[in-house]
Coordinates of C-alpha atoms and ligand atoms in Angstrom, one line a residue:
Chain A
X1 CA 0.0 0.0 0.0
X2 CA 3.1 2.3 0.3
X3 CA 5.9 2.4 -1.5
X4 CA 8.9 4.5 -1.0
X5 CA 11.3 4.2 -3.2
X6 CA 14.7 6.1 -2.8
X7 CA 13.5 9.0 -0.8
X8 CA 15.6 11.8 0.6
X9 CA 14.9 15.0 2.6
X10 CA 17.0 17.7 3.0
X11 CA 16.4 20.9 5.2
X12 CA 19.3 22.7 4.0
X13 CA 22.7 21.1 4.3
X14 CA 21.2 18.5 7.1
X15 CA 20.0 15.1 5.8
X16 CA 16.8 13.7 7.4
X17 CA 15.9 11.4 5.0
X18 CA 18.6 9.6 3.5
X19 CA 17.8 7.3 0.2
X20 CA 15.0 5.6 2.4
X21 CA 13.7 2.9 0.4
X22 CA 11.1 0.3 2.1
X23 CA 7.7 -1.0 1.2
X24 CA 4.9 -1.4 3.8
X25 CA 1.8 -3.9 2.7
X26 CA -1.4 -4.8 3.8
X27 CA -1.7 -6.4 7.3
X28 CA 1.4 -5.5 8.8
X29 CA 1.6 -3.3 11.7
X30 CA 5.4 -1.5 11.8
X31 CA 6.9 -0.3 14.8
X32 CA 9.3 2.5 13.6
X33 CA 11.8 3.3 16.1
X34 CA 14.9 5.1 16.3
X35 CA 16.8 8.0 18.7
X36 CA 15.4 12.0 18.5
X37 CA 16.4 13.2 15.5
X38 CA 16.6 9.9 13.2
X39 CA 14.2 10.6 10.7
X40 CA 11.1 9.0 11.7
X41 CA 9.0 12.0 12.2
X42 CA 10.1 13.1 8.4
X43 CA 9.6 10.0 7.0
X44 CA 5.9 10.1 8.4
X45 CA 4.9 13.8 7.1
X46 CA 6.9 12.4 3.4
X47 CA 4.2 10.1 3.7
X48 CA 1.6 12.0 4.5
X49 CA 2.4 14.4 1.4
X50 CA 3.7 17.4 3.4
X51 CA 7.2 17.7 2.2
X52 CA 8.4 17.9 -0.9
X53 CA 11.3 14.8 -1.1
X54 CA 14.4 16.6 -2.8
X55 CA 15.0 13.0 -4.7
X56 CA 12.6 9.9 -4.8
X57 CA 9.4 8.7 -4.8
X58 CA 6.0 8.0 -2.2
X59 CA 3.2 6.1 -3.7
X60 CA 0.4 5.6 -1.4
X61 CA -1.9 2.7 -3.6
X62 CA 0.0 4.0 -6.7
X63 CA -0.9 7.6 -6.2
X64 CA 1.3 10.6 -5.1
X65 CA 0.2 12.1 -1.7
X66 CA 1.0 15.6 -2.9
X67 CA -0.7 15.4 -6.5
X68 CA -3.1 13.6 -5.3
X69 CA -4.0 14.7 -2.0
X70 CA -7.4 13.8 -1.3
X71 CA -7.3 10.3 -2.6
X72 CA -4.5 9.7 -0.5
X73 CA -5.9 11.2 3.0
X74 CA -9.1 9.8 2.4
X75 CA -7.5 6.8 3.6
X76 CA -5.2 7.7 6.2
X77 CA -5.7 8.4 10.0
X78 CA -2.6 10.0 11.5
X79 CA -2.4 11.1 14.9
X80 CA 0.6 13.8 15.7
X81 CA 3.4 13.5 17.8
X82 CA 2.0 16.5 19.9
X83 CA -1.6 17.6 20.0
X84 CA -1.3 20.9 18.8
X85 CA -3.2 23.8 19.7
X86 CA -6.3 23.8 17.5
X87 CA -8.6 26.9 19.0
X88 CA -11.9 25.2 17.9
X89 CA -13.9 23.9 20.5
X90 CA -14.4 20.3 20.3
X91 CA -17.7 20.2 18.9
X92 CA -16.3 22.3 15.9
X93 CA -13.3 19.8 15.5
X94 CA -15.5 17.4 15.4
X95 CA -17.7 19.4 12.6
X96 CA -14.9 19.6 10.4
X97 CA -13.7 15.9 11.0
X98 CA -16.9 14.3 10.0
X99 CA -18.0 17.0 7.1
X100 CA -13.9 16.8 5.1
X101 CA -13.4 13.1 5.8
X102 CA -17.2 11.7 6.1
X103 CA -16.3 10.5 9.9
X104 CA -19.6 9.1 11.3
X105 CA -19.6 11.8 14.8
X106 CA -21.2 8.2 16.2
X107 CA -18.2 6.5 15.5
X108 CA -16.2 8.9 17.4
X109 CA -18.6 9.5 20.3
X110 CA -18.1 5.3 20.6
X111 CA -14.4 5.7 20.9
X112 CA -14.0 8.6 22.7
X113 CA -16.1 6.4 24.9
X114 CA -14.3 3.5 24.7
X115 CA -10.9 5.6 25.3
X116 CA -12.8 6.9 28.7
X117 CA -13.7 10.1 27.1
X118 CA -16.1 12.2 28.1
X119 CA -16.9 13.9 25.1
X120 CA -20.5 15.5 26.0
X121 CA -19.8 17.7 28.6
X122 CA -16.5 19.0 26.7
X123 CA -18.1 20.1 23.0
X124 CA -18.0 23.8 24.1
X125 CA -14.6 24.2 25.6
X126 CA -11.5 24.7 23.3
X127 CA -9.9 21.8 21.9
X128 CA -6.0 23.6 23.6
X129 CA -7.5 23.8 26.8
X130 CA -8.2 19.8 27.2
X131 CA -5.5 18.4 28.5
X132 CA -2.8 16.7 27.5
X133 CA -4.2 13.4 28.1
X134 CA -7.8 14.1 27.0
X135 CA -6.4 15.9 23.7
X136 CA -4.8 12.7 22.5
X137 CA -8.0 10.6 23.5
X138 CA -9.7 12.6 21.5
X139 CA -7.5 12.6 18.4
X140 CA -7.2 8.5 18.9
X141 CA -11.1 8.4 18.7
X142 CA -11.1 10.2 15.8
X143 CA -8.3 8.7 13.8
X144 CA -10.3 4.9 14.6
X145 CA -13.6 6.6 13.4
X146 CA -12.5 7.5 10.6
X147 CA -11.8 3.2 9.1
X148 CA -8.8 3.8 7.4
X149 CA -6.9 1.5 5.7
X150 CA -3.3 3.4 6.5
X151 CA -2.8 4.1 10.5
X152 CA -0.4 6.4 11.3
X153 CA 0.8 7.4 15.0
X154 CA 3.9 9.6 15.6
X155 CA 4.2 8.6 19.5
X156 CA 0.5 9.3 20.5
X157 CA 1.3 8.0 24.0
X158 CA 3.5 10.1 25.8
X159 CA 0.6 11.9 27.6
X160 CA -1.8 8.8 28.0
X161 CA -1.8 6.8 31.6
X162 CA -0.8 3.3 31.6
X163 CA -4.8 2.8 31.8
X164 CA -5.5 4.4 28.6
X165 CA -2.8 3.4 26.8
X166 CA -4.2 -0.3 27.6
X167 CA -7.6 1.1 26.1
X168 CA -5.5 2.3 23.2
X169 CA -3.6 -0.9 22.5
X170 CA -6.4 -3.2 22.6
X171 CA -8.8 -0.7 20.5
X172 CA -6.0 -0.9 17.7
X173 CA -5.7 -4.6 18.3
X174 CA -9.8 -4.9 17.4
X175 CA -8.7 -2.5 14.1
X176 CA -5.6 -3.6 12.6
X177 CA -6.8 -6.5 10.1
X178 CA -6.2 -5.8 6.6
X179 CA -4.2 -2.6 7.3
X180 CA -1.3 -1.1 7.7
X181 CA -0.1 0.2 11.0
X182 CA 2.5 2.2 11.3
X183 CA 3.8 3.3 14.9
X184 CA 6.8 5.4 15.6
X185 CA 7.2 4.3 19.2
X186 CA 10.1 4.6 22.0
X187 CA 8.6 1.3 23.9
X188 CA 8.9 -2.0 21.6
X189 CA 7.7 -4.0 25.2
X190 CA 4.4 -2.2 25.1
X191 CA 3.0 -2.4 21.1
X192 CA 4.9 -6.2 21.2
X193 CA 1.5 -7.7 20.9
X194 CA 0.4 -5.5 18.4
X195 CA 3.2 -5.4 15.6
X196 CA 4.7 -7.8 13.0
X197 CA 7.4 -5.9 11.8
X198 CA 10.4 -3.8 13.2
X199 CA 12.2 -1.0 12.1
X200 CA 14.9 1.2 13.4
X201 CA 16.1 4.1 11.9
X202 CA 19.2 6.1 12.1
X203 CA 20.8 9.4 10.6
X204 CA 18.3 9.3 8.1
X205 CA 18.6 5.7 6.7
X206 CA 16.7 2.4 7.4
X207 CA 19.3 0.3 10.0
X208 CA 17.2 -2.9 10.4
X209 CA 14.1 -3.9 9.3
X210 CA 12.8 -7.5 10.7
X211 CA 9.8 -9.4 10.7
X212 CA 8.5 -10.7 14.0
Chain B
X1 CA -17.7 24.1 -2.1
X2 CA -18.9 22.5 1.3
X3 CA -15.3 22.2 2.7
X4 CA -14.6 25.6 1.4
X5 CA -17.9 27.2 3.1
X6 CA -16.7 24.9 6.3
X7 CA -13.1 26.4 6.8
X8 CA -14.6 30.1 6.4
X9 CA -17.6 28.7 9.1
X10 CA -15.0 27.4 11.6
X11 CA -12.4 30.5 11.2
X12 CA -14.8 32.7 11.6
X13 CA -16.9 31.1 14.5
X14 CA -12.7 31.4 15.9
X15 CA -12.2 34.5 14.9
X16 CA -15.4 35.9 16.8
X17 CA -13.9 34.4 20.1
X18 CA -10.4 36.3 20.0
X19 CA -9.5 38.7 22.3
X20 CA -8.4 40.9 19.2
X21 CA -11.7 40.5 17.5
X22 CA -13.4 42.2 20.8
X23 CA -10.7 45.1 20.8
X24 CA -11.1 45.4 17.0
X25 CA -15.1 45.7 17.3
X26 CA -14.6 48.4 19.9
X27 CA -12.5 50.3 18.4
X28 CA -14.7 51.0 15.1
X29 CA -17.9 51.2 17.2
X30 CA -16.1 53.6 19.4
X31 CA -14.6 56.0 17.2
X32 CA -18.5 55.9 15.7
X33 CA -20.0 56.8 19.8
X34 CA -17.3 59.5 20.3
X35 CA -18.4 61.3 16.8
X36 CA -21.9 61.3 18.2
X37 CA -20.8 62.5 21.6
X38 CA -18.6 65.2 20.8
X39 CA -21.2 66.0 18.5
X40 CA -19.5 66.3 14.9
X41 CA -22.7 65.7 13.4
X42 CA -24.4 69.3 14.7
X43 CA -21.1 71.4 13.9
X44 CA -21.1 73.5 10.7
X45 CA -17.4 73.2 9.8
X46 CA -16.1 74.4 6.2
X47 CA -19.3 72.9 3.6
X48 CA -19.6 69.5 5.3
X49 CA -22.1 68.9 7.6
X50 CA -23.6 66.5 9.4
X51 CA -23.7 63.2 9.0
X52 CA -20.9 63.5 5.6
X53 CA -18.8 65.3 8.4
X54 CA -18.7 62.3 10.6
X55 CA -18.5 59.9 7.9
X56 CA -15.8 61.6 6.2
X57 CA -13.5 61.8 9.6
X58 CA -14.3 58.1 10.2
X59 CA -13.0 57.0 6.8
X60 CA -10.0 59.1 7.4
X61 CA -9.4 57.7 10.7
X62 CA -10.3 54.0 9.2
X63 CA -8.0 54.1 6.3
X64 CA -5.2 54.8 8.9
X65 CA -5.7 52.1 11.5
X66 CA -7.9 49.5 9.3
X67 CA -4.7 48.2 7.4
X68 CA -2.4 47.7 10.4
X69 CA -5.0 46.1 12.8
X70 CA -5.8 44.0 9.5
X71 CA -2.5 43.0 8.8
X72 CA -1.2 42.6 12.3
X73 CA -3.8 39.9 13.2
X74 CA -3.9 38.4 9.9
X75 CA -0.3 38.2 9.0
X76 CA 0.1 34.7 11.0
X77 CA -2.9 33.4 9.8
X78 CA -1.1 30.3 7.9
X79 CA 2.4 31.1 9.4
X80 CA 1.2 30.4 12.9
X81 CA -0.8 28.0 11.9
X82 CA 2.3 26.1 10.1
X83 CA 4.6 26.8 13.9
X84 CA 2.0 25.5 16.2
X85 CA 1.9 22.1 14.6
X86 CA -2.0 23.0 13.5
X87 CA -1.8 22.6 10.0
X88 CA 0.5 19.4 10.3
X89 CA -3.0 17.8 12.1
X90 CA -5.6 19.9 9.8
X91 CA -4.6 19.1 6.8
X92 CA -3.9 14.9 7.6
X93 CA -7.6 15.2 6.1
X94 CA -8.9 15.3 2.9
X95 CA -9.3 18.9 2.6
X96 CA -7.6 20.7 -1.0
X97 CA -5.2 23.1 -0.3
X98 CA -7.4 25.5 -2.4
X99 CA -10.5 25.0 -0.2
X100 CA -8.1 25.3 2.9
X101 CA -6.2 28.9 1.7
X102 CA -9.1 30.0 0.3
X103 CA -11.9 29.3 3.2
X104 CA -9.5 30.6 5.3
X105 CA -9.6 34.2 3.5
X106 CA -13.3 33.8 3.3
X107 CA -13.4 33.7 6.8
X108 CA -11.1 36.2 8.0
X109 CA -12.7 38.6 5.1
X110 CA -16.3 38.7 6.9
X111 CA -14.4 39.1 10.6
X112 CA -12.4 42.2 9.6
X113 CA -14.8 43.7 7.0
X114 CA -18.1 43.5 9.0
X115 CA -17.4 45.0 12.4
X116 CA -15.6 48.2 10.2
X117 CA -18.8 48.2 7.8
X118 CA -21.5 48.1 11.1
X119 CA -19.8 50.8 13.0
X120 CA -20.9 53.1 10.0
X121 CA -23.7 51.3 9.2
X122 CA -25.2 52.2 13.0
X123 CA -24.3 55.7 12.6
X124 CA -26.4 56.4 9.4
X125 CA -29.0 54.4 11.5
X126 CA -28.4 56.9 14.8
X127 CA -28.2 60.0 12.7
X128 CA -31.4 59.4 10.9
X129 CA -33.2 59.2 14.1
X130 CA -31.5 62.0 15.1
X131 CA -33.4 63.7 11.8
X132 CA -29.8 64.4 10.0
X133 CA -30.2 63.9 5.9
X134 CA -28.9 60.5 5.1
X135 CA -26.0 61.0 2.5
X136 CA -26.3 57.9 0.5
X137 CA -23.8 58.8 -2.3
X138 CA -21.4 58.8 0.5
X139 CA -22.4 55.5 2.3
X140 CA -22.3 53.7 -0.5
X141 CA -18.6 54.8 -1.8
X142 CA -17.4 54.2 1.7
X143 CA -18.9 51.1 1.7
X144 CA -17.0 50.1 -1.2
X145 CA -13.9 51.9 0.0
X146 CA -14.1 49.9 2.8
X147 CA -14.4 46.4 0.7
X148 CA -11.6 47.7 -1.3
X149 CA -9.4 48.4 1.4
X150 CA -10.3 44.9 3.4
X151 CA -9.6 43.2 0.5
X152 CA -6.4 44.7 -0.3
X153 CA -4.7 44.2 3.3
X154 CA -6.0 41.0 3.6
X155 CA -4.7 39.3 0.3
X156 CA -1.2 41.4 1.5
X157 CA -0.8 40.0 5.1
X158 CA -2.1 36.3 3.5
X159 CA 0.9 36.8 0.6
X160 CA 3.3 37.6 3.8
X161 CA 1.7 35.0 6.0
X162 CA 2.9 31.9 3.3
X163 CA 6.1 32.4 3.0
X164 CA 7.8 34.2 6.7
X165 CA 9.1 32.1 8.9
X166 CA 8.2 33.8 12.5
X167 CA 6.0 35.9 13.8
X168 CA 8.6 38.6 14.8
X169 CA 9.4 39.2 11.4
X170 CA 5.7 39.0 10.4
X171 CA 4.7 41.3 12.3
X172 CA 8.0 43.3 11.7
X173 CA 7.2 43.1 8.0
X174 CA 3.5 44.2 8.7
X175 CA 4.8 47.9 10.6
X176 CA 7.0 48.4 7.6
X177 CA 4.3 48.1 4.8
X178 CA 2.0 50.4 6.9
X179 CA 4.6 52.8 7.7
X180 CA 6.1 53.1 4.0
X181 CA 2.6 53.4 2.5
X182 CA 1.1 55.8 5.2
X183 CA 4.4 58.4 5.0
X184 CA 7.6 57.1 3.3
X185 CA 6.0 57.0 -0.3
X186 CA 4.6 60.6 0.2
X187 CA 7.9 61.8 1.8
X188 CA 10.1 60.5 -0.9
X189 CA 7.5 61.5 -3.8
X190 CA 7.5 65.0 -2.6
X191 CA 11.0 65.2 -2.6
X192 CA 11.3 64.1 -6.2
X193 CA 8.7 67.0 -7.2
X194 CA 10.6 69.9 -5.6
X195 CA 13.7 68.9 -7.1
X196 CA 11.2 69.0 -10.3
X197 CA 12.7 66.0 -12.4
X198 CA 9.9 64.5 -12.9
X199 CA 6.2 65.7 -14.5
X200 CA 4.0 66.3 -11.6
X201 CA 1.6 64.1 -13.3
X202 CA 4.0 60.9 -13.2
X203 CA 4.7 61.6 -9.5
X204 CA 1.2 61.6 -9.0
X205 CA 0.3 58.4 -11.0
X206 CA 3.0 56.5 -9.1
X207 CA 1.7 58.0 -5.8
X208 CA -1.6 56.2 -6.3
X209 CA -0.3 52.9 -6.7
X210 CA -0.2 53.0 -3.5
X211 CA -3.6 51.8 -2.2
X212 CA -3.8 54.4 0.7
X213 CA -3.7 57.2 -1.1
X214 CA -6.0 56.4 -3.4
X215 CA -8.6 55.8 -0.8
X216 CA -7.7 59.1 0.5
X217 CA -8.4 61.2 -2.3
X218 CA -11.8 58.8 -3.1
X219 CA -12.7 60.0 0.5
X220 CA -13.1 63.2 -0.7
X221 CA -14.0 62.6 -4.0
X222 CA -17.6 63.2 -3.8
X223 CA -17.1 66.8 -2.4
X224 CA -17.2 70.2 -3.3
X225 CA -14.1 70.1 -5.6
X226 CA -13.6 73.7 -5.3
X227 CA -12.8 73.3 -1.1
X228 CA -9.5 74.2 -0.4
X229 CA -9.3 71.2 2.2
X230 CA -8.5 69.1 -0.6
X231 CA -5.0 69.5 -1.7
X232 CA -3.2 69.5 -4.3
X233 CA -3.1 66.2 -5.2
X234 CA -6.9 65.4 -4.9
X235 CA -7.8 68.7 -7.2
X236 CA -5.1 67.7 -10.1
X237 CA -6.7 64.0 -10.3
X238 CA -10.1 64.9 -9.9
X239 CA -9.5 67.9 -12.4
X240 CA -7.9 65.6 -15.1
X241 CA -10.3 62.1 -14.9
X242 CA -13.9 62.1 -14.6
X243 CA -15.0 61.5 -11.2
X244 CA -16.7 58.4 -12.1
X245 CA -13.8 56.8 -13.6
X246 CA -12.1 57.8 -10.8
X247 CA -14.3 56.0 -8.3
X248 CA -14.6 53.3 -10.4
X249 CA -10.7 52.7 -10.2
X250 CA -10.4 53.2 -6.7
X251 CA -12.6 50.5 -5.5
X252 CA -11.8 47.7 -8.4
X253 CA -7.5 48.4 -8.4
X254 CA -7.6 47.7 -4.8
X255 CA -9.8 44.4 -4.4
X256 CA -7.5 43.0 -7.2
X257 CA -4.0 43.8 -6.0
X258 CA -5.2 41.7 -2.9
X259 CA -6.4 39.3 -5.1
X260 CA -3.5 39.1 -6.8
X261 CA -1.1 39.1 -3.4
X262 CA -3.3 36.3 -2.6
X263 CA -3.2 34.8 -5.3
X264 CA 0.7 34.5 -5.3
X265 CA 0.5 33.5 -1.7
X266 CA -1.6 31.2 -2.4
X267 CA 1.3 29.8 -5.3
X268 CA 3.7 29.7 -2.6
X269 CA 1.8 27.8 0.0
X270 CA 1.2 25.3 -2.3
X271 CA 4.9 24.6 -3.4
X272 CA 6.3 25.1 -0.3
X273 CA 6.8 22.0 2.6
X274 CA 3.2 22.6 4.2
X275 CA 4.5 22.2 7.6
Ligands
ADP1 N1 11.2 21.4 9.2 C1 12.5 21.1 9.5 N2 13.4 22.0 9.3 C2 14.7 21.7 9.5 N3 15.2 20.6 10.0 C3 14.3 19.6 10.3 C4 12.9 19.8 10.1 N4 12.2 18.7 10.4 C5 13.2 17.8 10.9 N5 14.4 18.4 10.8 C6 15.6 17.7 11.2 O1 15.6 16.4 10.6 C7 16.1 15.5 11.5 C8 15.1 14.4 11.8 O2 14.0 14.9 12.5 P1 12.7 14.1 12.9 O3 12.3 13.4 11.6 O4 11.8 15.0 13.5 O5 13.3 13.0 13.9 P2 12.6 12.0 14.8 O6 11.1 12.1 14.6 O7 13.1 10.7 14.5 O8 12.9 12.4 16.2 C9 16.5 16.3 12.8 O9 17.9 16.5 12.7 C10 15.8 17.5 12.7 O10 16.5 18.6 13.3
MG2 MG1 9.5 12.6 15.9

């Protein structure tokens, strides 16, 4: 479902992405890993059509994520590495979730629920004043909503409790057939049960890449 | 369309919660109170009167302030955006970059142009009851001044806001737009015609490329031409097109140089690493 074939990134004379070349296919759930500053972060937003590679190609299901943008979102679900500061209140996030990427607002309301959520007696109050927690809850409901066959997460747990991330893990565990998971993570111990395939990244370039 | 309509809903529902969209309200609506209480509207002051007296000192005041509160809280519209990590989660859905830029300037068009267009819109309403003459002429050029000027600020600060890289030199970069096309143009202009190298005529073409001063002679435009309040300036251009044509020009070579800024702001934001 993606293919990168010999990508690199430069931000001016500092190599992120260096000749990365790797395919990811249906059904297997990736845990990328790697220290600050190896790439993994730029490889994800390459993927998700935000930078412009200086050499190489992305094809998301054959397409280009930056010619074709909406083909190639439509079935994506990415949650950030930090929740950022979105000033809509959570009822209008969730208005402009559901109308640009047809998200049934049921859908999330279940796994908002299931993430222990309240989502009901938020929808008026800014999405930047939730906090940290509760802002990636909500942004975990949403990206399982949304049925995508490409999930991305660029370390969506660093705020969560070890009770949520539980809630997490096993939600992902219930939505990871015929997909592909892709989870740039610091703890291999804790997505163990979830993944099939390892990779570690370094300076830029692919180190190892095993299946599990 | 419906994502389009949605990104100009949503910024403007967040625009109407800012803290700068409060100030900004009060400001216009203020400057409209203050007329009425100092009571411009009853002096008798050189041929304007009334209600054209009070609209005519608002415009001057708006054409001053209007483009630097406009560009100041516009400027980081996508820039801030872009540094706050927003964008990176906004646009992970299947939103066009045309729909987003676009809706965005929607948006932000309605939440600086209708607070500006109200404030003068109340006082024709409050001097009627007062019994003053309505001077409809004038209301409706404003109006368009108004558009014109909205529209050319906003496509400038979005042109800025796609390609700067912080916010200190955004809003750096918005002072020294205002400040070279409130005074510096005029200053060095003026200079060029006493040393009389150039036709007065060219000096005075080039000065009203320069979207402020064109609103500032339109702002007098539909008066007395023969009021010595008017300048120099103001009497040569009004003397040598027709006033219509005049008008005309000032509302419609404004609205498009914004389009256009936007436009190529628009170009860059598209090209460029989107986050
Ligand atoms: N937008 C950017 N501009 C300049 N340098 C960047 C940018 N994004 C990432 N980098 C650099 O690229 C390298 C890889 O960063 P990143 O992909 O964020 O690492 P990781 O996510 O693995 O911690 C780092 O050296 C970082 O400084
Ligand atoms: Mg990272």
């Amino acid at each position: 479902m993606i293919k990168i074939t010999n990508v690199t990134k430069r931000f001016g004379s500092n190599i992120s992405l260096d000749n990365i070349r790797c395919e990811f296919k249906k059904n297997e759930s990736i845990a990328l890993m790697g220290a600050n500053g190896a790439g993994k972060t730029t490889l994800v937003r390459s993927i998700m059509g935000y930078y412009h590679p200086n050499d190489g190609e992305i094809l998301i299901n054959g397409l280009n994520p930056i010619k074709n943008r909406l083909d190639v979102l439509k079935h994506i679900s990415f949650v950030p590495q930090l929740p950022p500061p979105i000033k809509l209140n959570i009822k209008e996030l969730i208005e402009y979730v559901s109308v640009s990427a047809k998200i049934d607002k049921d859908f999330i309301k279940y796994y908002a629920d299931e993430m222990k959520l309240d989502i009901n007696s938020n929808l008026n109050k800014s999405f930047f004043k939730l906090s940290g927690g509760m802002k990636q809850k909500l942004l975990i409901a949403i990206s399982l909503a949304k049925k995508s066959s490409i999930m991305i997460y660029d370390e969506p747990t660093a705020n969560l409790d070890p009770k949520a991330r539980d809630d997490f893990y096993r939600l992902l565990k219930e939505n990871e057939d015929n997909k592909v998971l892709l989870f740039v993570t610091h703890r291999l111990e804790e997505v163990k049960e979830l993944i099939n395939r390892q990779i570690y990244m370094d300076l830029g370039k692919i180190v190892t890449d095993e299946r599990l | 369309m419906k994502n389009l309509f949605l990104i100009a809903y949503l910024d403007l529902k967040e625009s109407l919660r800012a803290k700068w969209f409060v100030v900004y309200s009060l400001v216009f609506g203020g400057l409209i109170a203050l007329f009425f209480i100092a009571g411009v509207t009853e002096s008798q002051v050189m041929g304007f009167s009334g209600l054209s007296r009070l609209l005519l000192m608002y415009i001057q005041i708006t054409i001053v302030i209007l483009p630097i509160f406009i560009l100041i809280t516009t400027v980081r519209s996508i820039s801030g955006d872009r540094d706050d990590h927003i964008l990176e989660y906004m646009l992970s859905f299947p939103i066009s970059l045309k729909q987003y830029y676009w809706g965005k300037i929607i948006g932000r068009f309605i939440t600086v142009f209708l607070p500006v267009f109200f404030a003068m819109l109340i006082a024709i309403i409050f001097g009627a009851f007062k019994g003053a003459m309505i001077p409809w002429s004038i209301f409706f050029l404003y109006s368009g001044l108004l558009f014109a000027m909205t529209s050319a600020f906003l496509g400038i600060a979005f042109f800025i806001s796609s390609f700067v890289k912080s916010s200190e030199v955004a809003l750096g970069l918005s002072f020294f737009i205002w400040i070279f096309l409130l005074a510096f143009i005029d200053i060095a202009l003026i200079s060029l015609m006493m040393q009389e190298r150039m036709s007065s005529g060219l000096i005075i073409f080039i000065s009203l490329i320069n979207p402020m001063e064109i609103f500032r002679v339109a702002a007098i435009s539909l008066f007395d031409p023969e009021l010595t309040v008017m300048g120099p300036v103001a009497f040569y251009i009004l003397d040598s097109v027709s006033q219509t044509i005049f008008v005309l020009a000032s509302i419609t070579y404004p609205v498009l140089l914004g389009f256009v800024f936007a436009f190529f702001g628009y170009k860059i934001f598209e090209k460029k690493d989107l986050v």
